[in-house]
PDB file of C-alpha atoms in Angstrom:
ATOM      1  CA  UNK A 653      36.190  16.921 -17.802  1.00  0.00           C
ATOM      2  CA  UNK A 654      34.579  17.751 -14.927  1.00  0.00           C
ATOM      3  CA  UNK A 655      33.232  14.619 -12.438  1.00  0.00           C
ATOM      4  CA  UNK A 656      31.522  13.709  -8.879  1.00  0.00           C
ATOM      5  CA  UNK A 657      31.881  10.176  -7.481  1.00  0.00           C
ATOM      6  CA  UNK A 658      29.744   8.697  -5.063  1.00  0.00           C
ATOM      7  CA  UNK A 659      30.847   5.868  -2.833  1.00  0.00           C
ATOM      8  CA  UNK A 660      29.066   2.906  -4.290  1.00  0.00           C
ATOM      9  CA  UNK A 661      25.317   1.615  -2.600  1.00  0.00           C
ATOM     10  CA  UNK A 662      22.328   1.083  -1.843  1.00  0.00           C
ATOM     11  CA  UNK A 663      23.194   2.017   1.737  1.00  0.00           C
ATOM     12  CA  UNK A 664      20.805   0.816   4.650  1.00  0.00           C
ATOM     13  CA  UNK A 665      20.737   1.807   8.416  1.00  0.00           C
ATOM     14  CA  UNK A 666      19.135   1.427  11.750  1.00  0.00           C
ATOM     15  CA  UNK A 667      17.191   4.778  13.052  1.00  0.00           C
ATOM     16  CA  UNK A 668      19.568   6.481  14.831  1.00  0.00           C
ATOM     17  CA  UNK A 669      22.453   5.286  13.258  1.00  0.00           C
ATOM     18  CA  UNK A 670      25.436   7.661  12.161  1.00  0.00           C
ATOM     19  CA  UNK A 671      26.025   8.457   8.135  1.00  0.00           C
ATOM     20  CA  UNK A 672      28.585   9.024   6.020  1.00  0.00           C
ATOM     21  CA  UNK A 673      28.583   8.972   2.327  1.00  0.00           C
ATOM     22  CA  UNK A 674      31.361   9.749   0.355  1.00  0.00           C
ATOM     23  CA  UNK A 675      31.796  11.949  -2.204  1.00  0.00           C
ATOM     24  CA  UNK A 676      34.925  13.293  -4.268  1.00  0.00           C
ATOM     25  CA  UNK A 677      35.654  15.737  -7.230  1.00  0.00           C
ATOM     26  CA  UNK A 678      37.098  16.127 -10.777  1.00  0.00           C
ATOM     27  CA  UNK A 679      36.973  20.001 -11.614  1.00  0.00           C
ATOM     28  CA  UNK A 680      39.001  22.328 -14.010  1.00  0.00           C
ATOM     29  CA  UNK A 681      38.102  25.089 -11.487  1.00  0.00           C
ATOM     30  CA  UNK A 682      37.195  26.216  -8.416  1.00  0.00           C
ATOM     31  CA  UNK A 683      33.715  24.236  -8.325  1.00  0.00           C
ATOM     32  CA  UNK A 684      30.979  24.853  -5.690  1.00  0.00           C
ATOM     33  CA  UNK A 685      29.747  21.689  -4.402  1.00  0.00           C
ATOM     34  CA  UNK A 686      26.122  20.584  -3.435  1.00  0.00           C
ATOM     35  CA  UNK A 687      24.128  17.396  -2.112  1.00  0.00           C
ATOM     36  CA  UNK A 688      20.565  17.188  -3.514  1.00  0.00           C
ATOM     37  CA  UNK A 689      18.225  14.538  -2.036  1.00  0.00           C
ATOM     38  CA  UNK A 690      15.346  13.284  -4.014  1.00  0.00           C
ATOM     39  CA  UNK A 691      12.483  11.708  -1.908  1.00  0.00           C
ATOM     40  CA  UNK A 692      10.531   9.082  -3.940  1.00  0.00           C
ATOM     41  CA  UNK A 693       8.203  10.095  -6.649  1.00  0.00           C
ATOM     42  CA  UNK A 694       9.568  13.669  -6.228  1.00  0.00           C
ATOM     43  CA  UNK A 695      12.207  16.102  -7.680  1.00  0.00           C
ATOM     44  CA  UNK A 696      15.855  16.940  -6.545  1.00  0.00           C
ATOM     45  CA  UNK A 697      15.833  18.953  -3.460  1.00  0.00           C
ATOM     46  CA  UNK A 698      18.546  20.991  -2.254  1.00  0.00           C
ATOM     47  CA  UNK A 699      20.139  20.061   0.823  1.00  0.00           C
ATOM     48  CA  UNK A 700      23.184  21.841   1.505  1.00  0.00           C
ATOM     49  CA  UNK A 701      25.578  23.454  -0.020  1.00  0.00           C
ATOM     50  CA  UNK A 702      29.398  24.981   0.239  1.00  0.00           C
ATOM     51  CA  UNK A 703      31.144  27.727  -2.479  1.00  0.00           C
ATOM     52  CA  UNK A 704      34.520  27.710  -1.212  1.00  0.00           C
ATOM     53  CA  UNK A 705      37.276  25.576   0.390  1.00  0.00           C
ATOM     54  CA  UNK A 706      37.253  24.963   4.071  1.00  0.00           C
ATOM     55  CA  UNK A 707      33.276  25.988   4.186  1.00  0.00           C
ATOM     56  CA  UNK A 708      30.775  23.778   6.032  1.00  0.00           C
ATOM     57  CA  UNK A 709      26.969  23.504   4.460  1.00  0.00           C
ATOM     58  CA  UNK A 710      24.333  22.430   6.994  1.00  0.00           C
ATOM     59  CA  UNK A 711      20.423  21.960   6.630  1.00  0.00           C
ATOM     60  CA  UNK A 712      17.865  19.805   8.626  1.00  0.00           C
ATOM     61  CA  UNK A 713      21.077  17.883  11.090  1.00  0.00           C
ATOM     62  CA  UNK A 714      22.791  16.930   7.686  1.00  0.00           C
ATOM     63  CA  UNK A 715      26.971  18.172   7.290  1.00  0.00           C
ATOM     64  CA  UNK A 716      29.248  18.473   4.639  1.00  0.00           C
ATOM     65  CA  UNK A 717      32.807  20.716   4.577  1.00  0.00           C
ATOM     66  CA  UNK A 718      34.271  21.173   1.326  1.00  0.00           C
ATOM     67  CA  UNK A 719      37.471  19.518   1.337  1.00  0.00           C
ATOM     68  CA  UNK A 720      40.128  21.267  -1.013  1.00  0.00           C
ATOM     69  CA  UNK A 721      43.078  18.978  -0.252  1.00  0.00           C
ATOM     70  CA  UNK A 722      40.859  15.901  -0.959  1.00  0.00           C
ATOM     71  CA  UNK A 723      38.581  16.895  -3.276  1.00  0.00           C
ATOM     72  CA  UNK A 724      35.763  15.622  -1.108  1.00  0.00           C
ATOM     73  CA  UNK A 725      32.753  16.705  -0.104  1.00  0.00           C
ATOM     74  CA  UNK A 726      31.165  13.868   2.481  1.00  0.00           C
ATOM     75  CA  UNK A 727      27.582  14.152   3.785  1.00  0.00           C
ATOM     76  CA  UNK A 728      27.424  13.090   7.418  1.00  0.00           C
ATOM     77  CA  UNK A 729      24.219  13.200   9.888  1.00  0.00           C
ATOM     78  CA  UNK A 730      24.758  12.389  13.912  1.00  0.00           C
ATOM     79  CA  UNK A 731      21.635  10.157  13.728  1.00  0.00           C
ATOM     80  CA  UNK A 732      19.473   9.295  11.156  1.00  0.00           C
ATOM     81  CA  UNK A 733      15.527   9.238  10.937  1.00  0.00           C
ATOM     82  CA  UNK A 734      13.516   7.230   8.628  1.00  0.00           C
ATOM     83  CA  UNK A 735      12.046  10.050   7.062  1.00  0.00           C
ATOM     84  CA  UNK A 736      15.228  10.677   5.898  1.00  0.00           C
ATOM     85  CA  UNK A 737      15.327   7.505   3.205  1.00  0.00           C
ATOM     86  CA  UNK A 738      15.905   8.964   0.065  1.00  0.00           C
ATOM     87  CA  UNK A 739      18.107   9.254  -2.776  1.00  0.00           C
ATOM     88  CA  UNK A 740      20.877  11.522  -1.995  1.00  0.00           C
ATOM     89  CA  UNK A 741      22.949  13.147  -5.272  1.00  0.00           C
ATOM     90  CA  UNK A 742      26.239  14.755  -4.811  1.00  0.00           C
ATOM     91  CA  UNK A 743      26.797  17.835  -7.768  1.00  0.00           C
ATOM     92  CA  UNK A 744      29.419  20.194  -8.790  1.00  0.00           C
ATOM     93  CA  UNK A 745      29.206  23.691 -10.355  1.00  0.00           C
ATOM     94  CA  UNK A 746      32.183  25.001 -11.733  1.00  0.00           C
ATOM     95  CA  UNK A 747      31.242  28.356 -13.296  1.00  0.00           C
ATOM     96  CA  UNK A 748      30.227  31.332 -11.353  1.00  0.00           C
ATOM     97  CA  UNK A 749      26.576  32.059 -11.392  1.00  0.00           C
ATOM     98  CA  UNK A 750      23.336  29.686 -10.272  1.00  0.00           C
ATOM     99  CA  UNK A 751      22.913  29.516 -14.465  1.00  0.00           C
ATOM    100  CA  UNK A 752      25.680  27.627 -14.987  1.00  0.00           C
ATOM    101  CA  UNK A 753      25.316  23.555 -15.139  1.00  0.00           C
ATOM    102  CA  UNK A 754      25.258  20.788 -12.437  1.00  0.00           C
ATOM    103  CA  UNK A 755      27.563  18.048 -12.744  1.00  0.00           C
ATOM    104  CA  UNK A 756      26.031  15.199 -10.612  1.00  0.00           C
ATOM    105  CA  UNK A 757      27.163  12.037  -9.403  1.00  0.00           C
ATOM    106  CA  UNK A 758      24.974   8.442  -9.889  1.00  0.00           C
ATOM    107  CA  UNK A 759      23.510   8.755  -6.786  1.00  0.00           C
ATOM    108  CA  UNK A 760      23.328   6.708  -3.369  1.00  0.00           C
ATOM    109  CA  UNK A 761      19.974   4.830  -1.676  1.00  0.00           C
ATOM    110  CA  UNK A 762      19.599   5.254   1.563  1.00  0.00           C
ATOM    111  CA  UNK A 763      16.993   3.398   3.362  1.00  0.00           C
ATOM    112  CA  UNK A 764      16.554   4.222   7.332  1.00  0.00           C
ATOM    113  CA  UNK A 765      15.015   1.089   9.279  1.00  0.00           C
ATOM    114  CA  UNK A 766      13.088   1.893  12.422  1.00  0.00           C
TER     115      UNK A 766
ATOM    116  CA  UNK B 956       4.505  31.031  -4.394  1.00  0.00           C
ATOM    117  CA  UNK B 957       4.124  27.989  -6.829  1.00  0.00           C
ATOM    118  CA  UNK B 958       7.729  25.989  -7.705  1.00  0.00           C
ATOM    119  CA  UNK B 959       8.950  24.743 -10.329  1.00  0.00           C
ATOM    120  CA  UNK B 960       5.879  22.485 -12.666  1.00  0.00           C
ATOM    121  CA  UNK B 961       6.150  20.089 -15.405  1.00  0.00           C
ATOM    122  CA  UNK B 962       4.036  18.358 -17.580  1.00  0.00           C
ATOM    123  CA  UNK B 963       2.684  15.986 -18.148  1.00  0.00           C
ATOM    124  CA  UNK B 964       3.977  13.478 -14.758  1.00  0.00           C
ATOM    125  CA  UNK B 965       4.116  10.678 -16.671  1.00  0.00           C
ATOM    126  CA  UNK B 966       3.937   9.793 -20.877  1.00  0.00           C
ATOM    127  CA  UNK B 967       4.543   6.517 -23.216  1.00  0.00           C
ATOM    128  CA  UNK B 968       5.407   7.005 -26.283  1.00  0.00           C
ATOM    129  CA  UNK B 969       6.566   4.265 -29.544  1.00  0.00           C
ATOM    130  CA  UNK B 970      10.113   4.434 -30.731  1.00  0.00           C
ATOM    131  CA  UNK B 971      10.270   6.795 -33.668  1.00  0.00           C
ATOM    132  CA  UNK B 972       8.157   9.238 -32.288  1.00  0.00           C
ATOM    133  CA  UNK B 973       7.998  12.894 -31.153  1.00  0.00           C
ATOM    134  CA  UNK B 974       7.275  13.813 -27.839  1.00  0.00           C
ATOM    135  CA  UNK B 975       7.159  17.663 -25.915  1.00  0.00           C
ATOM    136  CA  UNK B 976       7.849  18.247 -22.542  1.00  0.00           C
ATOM    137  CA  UNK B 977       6.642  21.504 -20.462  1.00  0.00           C
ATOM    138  CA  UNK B 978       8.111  23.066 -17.841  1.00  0.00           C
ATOM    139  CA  UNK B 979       6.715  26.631 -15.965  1.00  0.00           C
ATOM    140  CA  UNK B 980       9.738  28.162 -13.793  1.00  0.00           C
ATOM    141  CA  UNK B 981       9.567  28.768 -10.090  1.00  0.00           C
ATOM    142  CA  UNK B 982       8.159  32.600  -9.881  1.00  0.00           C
ATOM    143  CA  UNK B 983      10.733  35.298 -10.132  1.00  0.00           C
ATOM    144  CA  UNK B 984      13.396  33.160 -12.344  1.00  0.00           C
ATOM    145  CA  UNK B 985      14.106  33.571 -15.798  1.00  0.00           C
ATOM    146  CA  UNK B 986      16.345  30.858 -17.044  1.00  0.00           C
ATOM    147  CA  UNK B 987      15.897  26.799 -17.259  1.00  0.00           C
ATOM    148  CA  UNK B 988      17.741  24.119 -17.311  1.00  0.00           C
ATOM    149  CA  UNK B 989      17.249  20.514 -18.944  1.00  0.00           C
ATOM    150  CA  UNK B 990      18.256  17.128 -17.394  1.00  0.00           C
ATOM    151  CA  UNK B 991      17.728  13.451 -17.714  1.00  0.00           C
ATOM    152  CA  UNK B 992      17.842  11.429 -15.204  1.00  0.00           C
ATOM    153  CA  UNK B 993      18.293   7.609 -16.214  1.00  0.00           C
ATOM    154  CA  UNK B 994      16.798   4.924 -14.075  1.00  0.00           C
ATOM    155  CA  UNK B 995      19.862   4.576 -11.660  1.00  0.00           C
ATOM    156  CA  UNK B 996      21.767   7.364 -12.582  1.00  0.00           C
ATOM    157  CA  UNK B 997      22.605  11.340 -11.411  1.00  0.00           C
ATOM    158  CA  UNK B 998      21.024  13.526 -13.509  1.00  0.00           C
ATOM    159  CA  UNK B 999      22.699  14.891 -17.221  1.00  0.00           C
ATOM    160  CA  UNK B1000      23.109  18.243 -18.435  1.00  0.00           C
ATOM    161  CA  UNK B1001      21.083  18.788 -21.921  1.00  0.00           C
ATOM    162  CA  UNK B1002      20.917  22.521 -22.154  1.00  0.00           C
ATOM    163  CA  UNK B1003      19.925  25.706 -20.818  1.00  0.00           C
ATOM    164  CA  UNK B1004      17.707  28.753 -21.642  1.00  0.00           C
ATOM    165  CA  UNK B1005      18.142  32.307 -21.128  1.00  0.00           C
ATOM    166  CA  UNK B1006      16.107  35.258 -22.932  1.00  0.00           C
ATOM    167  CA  UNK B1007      14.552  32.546 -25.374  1.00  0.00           C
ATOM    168  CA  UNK B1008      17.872  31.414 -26.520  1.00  0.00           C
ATOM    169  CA  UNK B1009      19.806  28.092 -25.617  1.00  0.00           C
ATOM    170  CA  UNK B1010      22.885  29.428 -23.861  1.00  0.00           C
ATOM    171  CA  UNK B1011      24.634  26.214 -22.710  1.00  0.00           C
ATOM    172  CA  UNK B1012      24.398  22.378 -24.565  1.00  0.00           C
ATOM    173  CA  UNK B1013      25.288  19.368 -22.955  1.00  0.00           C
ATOM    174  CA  UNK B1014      26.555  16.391 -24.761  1.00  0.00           C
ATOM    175  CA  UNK B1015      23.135  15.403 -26.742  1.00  0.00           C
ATOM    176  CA  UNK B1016      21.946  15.247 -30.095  1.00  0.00           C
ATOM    177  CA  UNK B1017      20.465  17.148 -32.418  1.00  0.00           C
ATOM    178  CA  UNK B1018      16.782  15.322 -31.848  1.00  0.00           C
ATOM    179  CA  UNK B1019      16.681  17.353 -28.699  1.00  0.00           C
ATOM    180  CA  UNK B1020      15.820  20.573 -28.998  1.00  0.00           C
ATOM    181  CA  UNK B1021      14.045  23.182 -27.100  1.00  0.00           C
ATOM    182  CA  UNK B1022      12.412  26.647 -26.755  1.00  0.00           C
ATOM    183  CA  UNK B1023      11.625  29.410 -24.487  1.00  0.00           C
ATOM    184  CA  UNK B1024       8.903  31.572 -24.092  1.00  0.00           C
ATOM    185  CA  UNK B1025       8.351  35.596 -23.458  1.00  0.00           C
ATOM    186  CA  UNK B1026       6.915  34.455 -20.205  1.00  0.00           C
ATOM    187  CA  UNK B1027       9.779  32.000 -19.030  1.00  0.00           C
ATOM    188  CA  UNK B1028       8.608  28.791 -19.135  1.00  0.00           C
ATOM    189  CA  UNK B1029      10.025  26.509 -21.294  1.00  0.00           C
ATOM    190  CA  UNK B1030       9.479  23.192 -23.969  1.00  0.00           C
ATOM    191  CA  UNK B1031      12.024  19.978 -24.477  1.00  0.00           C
ATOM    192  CA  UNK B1032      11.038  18.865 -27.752  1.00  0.00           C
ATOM    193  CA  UNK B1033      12.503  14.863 -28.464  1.00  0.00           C
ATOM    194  CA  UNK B1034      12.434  13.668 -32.218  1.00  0.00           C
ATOM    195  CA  UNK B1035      12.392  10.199 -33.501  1.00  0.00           C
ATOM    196  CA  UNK B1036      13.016   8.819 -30.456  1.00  0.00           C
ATOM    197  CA  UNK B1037      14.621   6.111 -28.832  1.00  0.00           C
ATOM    198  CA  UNK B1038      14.435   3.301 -26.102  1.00  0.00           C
ATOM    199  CA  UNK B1039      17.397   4.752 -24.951  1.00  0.00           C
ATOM    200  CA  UNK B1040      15.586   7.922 -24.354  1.00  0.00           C
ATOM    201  CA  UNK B1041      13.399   6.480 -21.598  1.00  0.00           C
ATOM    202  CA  UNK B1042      14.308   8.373 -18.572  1.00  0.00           C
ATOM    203  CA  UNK B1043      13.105  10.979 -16.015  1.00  0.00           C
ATOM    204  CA  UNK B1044      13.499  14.358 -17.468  1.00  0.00           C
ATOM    205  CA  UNK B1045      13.740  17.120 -15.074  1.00  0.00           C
ATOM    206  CA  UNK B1046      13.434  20.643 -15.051  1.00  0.00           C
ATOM    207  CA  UNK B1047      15.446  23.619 -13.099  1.00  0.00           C
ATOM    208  CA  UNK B1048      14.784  27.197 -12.837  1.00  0.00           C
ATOM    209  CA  UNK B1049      17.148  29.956 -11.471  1.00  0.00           C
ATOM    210  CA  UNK B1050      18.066  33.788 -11.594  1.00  0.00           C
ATOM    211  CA  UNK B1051      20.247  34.312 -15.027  1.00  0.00           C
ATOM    212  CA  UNK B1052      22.294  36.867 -13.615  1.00  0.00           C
ATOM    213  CA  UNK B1053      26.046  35.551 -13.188  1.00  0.00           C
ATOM    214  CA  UNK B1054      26.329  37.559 -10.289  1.00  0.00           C
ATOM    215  CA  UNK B1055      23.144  35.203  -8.777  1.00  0.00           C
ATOM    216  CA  UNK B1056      24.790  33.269  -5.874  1.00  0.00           C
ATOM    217  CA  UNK B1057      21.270  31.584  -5.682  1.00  0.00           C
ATOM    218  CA  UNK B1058      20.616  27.856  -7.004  1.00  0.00           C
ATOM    219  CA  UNK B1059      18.435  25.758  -9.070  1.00  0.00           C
ATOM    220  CA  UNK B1060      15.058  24.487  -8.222  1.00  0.00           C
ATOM    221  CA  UNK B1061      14.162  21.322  -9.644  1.00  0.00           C
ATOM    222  CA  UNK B1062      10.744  20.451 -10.630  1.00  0.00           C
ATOM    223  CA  UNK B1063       9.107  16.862  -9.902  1.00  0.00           C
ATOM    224  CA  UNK B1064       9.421  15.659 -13.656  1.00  0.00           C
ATOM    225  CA  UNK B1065       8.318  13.269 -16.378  1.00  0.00           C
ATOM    226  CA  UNK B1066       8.548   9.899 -16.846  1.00  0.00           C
ATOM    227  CA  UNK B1067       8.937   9.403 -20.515  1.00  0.00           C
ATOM    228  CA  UNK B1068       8.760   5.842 -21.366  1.00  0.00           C
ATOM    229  CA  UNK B1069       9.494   5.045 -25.105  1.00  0.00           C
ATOM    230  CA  UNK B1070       8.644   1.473 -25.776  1.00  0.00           C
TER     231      UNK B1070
END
């Protein structure tokens, strides 16, 4: 069946610091891919997110490009801010449509130090 | 324009028991989506709502069930439940149309604790 695996965590980081977390795919189709972040205490916010291979989804200094060859979708950010400690979720979609289901991996802690 | 609500934030509840979760959809979007959320653990697909009628089912029993109403929003009904059932159960609200390229909007949940 369809799967998303996160690189394992919690992660933790000086401000300014470069990320990278990993992220790859299991998917009978042609999936779109998505990060969500969820802030604490709050719901799953959308990020970014990419529909087809080779496309790059940006938001708020946050990068991901949807890998086709790899199956891997990382999130990367140039330099991190410690508003930015959250809990970041990477999710599949493989039908067409924003009705269809999200297929989400655990989940990684990140936690930004000043 | 209000988002996606659910209530109540937070409930305890004694295995064995029925519980009821609400959930109003962000303005504008007729279908929602079910998931729980484990401590520790992505989110899980329990099933989906379109025109009152559960369109898609995730890999959960029977005990959960659910309903739509003419106006959108949405219940999660849990029977005889579980410790295992202790989670974070959110809500997600998006345009039913397949040909929507939009996404879901997640609400801020509720903590069910079943003790």
């Amino acid at each position: 069946g369809d799967s998303v695996t996160q690189m394992e965590g919690p992660v933790t980081l000086s401000e300014e610091a470069f990320l990278t977390i990993n992220c790859t795919y299991t998917a009978t189709g042609y999936p779109s891919l998505f990060w969500y972040v969820q802030y604490p205490g709050e719901g799953l916010q959308l990020l970014l997110k990419a529909t087809k291979a080779d496309d790059k989804g940006s938001n708020k200094g946050f990068e991901a490009t949807y890998r086709k060859e790899t199956t891997s979708f990382h999130l990367e950010k140039g330099s991190v801010q410690v508003s930015d400690s959250a809990v970041y979720f990477c999710a599949l979609r493989v039908a067409a449509g924003a009705n269809s289901k999200l297929t989400f991996g655990k989940g990684i802690t990140l936690s930004v130090r000043p | 324009d209000a988002g996606v609500t659910q209530s109540p934030t937070h409930l305890i509840k004694t295995r064995g028991q029925q519980v009821t979760l609400r959930c109003s959809p962000k303005s504008g979007h007729d279908t929602v989506s079910w998931y729980q959320q484990a401590l520790g653990q992505g989110p899980q697909f329990i099933f989906q709502y379109y025109e009152e009628e559960e369109r898609q089912r995730g890999n959960f029993p029977d005990r959960f069930s659910g309903h739509q109403f003419p106006n959108y929003s949405s219940e999660l009904n849990v029977n005889a439940l579980l410790l295992g059932d202790s989670a974070l159960y959110l809500c997600a609200s998006s345009l039913g149309s397949i040909l929507s390229t939009d996404t879901q909007y997640f609400g801020p949940g509720t903590r069910l604790t079943v003790l």
